Short mmCIF file of C-alpha atoms and ligand atoms in Angstrom, two decimals:
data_model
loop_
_atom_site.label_atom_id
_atom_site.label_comp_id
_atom_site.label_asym_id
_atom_site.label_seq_id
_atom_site.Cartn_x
_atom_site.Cartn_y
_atom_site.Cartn_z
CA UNK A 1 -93.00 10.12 156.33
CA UNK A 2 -91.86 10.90 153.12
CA UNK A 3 -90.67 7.74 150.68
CA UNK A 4 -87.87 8.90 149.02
CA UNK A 5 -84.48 7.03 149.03
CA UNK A 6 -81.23 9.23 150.46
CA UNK A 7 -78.74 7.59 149.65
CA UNK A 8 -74.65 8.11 150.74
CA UNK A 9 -73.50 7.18 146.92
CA UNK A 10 -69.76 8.18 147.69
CA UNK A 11 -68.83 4.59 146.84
CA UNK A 12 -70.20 1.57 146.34
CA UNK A 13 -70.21 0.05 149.80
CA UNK A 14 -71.84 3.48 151.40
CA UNK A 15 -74.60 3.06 149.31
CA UNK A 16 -75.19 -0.06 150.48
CA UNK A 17 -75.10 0.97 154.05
CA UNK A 18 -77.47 3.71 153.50
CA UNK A 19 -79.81 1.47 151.73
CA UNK A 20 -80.23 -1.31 154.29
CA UNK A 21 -80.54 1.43 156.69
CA UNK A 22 -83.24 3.01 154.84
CA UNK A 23 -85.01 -0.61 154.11
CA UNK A 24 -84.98 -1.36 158.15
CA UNK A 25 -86.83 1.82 158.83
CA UNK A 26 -89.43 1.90 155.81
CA UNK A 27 -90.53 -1.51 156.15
CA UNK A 28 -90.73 -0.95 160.00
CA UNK A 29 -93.96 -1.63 161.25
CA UNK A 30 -95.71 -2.89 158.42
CA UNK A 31 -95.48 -6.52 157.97
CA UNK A 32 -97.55 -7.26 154.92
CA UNK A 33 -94.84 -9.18 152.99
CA UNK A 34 -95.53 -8.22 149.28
CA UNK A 35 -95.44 -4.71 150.26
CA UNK A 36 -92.07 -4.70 152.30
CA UNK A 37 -90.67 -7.08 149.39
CA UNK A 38 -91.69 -4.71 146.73
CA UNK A 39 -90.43 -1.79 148.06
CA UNK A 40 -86.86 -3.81 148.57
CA UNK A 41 -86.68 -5.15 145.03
CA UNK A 42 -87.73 -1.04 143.65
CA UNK A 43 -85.42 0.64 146.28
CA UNK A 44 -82.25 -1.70 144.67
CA UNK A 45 -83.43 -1.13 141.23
CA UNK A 46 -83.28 2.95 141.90
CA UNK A 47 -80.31 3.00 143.74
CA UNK A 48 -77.86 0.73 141.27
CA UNK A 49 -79.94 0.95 138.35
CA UNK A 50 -80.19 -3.02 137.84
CA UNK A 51 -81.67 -4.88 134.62
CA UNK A 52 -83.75 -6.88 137.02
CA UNK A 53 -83.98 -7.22 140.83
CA UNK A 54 -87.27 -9.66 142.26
CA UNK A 55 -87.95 -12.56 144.62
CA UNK A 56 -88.76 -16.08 143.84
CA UNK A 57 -90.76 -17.86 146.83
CA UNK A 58 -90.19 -21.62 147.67
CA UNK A 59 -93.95 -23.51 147.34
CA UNK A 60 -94.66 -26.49 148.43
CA UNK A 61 -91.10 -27.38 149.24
CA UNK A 62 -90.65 -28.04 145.89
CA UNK A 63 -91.29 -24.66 143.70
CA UNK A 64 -89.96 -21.42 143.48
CA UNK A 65 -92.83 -18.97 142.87
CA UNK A 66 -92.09 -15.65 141.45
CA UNK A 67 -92.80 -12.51 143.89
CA UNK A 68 -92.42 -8.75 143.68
CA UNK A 69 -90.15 -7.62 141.41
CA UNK A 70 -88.91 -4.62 139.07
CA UNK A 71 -88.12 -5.04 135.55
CA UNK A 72 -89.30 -6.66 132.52
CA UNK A 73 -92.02 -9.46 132.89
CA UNK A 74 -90.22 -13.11 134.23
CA UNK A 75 -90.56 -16.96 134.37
CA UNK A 76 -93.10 -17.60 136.78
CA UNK A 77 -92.39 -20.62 137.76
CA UNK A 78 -88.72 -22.69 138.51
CA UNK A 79 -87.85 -26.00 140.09
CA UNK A 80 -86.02 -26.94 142.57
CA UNK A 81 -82.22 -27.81 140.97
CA UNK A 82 -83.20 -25.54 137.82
CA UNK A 83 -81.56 -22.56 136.52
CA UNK A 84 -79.48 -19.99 138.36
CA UNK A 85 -82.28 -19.90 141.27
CA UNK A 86 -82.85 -23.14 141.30
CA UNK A 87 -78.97 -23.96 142.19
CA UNK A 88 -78.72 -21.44 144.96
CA UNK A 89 -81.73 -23.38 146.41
CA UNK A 90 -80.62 -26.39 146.32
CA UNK A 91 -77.27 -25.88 146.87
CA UNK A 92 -77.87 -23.32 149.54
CA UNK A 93 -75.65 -21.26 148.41
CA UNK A 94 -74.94 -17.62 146.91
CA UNK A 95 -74.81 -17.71 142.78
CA UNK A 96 -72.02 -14.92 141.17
CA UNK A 97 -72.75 -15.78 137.97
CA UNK A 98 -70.52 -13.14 135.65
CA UNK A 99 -71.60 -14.74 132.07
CA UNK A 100 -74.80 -16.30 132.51
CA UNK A 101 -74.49 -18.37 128.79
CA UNK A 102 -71.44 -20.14 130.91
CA UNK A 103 -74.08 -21.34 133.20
CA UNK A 104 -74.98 -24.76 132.25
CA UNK A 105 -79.06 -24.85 132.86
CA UNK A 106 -79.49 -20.86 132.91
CA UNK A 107 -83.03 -20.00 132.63
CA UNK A 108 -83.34 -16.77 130.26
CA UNK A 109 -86.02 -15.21 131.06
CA UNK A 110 -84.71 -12.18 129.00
CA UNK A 111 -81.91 -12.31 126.35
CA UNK A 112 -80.75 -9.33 127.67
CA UNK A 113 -79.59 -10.55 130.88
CA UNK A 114 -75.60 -10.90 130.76
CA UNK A 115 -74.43 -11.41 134.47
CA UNK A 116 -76.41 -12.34 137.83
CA UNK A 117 -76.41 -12.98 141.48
CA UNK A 118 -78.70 -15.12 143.66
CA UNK A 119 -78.61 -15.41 146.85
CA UNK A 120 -80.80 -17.76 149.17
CA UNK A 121 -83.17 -16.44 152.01
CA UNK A 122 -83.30 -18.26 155.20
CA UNK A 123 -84.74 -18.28 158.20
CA UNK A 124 -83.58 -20.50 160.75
CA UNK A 125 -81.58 -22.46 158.07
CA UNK A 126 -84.45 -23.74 156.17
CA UNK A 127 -84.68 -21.71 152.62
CA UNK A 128 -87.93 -19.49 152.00
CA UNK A 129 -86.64 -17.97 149.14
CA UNK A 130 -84.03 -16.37 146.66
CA UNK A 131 -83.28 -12.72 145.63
CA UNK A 132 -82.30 -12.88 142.10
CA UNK A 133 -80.48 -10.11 140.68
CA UNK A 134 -79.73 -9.25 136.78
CA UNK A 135 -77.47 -7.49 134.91
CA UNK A 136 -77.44 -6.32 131.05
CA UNK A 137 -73.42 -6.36 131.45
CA UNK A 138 -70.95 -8.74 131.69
CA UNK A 139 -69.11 -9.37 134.78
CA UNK A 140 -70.99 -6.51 136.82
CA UNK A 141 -71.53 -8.24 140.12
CA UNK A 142 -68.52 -8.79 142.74
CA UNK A 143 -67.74 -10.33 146.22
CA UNK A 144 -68.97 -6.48 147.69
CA UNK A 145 -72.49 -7.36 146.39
CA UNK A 146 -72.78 -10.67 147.80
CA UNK A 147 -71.65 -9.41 150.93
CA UNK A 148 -74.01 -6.38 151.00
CA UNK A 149 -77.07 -8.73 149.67
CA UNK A 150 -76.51 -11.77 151.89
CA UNK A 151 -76.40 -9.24 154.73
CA UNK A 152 -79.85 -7.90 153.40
CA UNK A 153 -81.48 -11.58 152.46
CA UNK A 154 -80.28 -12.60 155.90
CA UNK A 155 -82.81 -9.59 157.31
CA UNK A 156 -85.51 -10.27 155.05
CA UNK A 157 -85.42 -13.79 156.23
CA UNK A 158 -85.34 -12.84 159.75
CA UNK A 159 -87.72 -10.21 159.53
CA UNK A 160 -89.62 -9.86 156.43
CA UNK A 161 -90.76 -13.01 155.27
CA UNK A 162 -92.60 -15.68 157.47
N1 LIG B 201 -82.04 -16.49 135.18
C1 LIG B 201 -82.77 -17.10 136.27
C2 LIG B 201 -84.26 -17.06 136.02
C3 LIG B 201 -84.94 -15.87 136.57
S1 LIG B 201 -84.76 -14.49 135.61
O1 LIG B 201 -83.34 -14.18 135.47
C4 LIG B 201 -85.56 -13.20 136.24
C5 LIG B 201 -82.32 -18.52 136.50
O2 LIG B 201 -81.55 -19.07 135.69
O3 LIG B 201 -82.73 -19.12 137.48
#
């Protein structure tokens, strides 16, 4: 099977559509999690062209662990309660951050990071994990990307991670 991405980029929410699509069927089958994860976090940097896209891993119930991810290097290591990740953790609950210096506790990894969204990975409501998305503009991620992301998190959680 060949790798590449099609994608429906007519709008926004198409692209989307086409993506998770193309995510259920390429990680179908294989269920080495770094792998599947790695190919999610480069298929959402190629189709929207994100500053950063990765996955930070709960450890030890009390650690989020950084996992695959595209973009420049990244903290390593966040606690529970601390930064933008760390809130959607504990709060269990999607981040739409659209000025991350209005964040009280952001972790900047890079100082080119302007906006972000996190949302929380579950599987049978106990968190495994965040997706952490970044943006080098202002204001660039809306209620249409929570949607489409929770709807993909809620996969990975189901299906992917374990
Ligand atoms: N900004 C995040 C840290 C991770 S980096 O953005 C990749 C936070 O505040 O949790």
């Amino acid at each position: 099977m060949a790798e590449d991405l099609i994608l429906d980029t007519t709008s926004k929410a198409s692209t989307y559509e086409s993506l998770l699509k193309q995510f259920i069927s390429l990680c179908n089958g294989e269920n080495n999690m770094v792998a599947n994860l790695a190919n999610i976090a480069a298929g959402l940097k190629e189709a929207f062209g994100f500053f950063w896209v990765g996955f930070y891993l709960v450890e030890n119930e009390k650690q989020l662990v950084l996992g695959p991810f595209q973009g420049p290097v990244a903290c390593t290591r966040i606690h529970y309660g601390k930064g933008v990740c760390g809130t959607a953790w504990s709060e269990d609950k999607i981040q739409l951050v659209p000025d991350v210096e209005e964040f009280p506790g952001h972790i900047a990894c890079s100082a080119l990071s302007k906006s972000e969204i996190v949302i929380p990975i579950k599987n049978k409501n106990q968190i495994l994990g965040v997706l952490d998305v970044d943006s080098d503009k202002l204001n660039d991620f809306s209620e249409m990307d929570a949607k489409y992301l929770k709807e993909l998190c809620d996969w990975i959680g189901e299906h992917i991670i374990s």
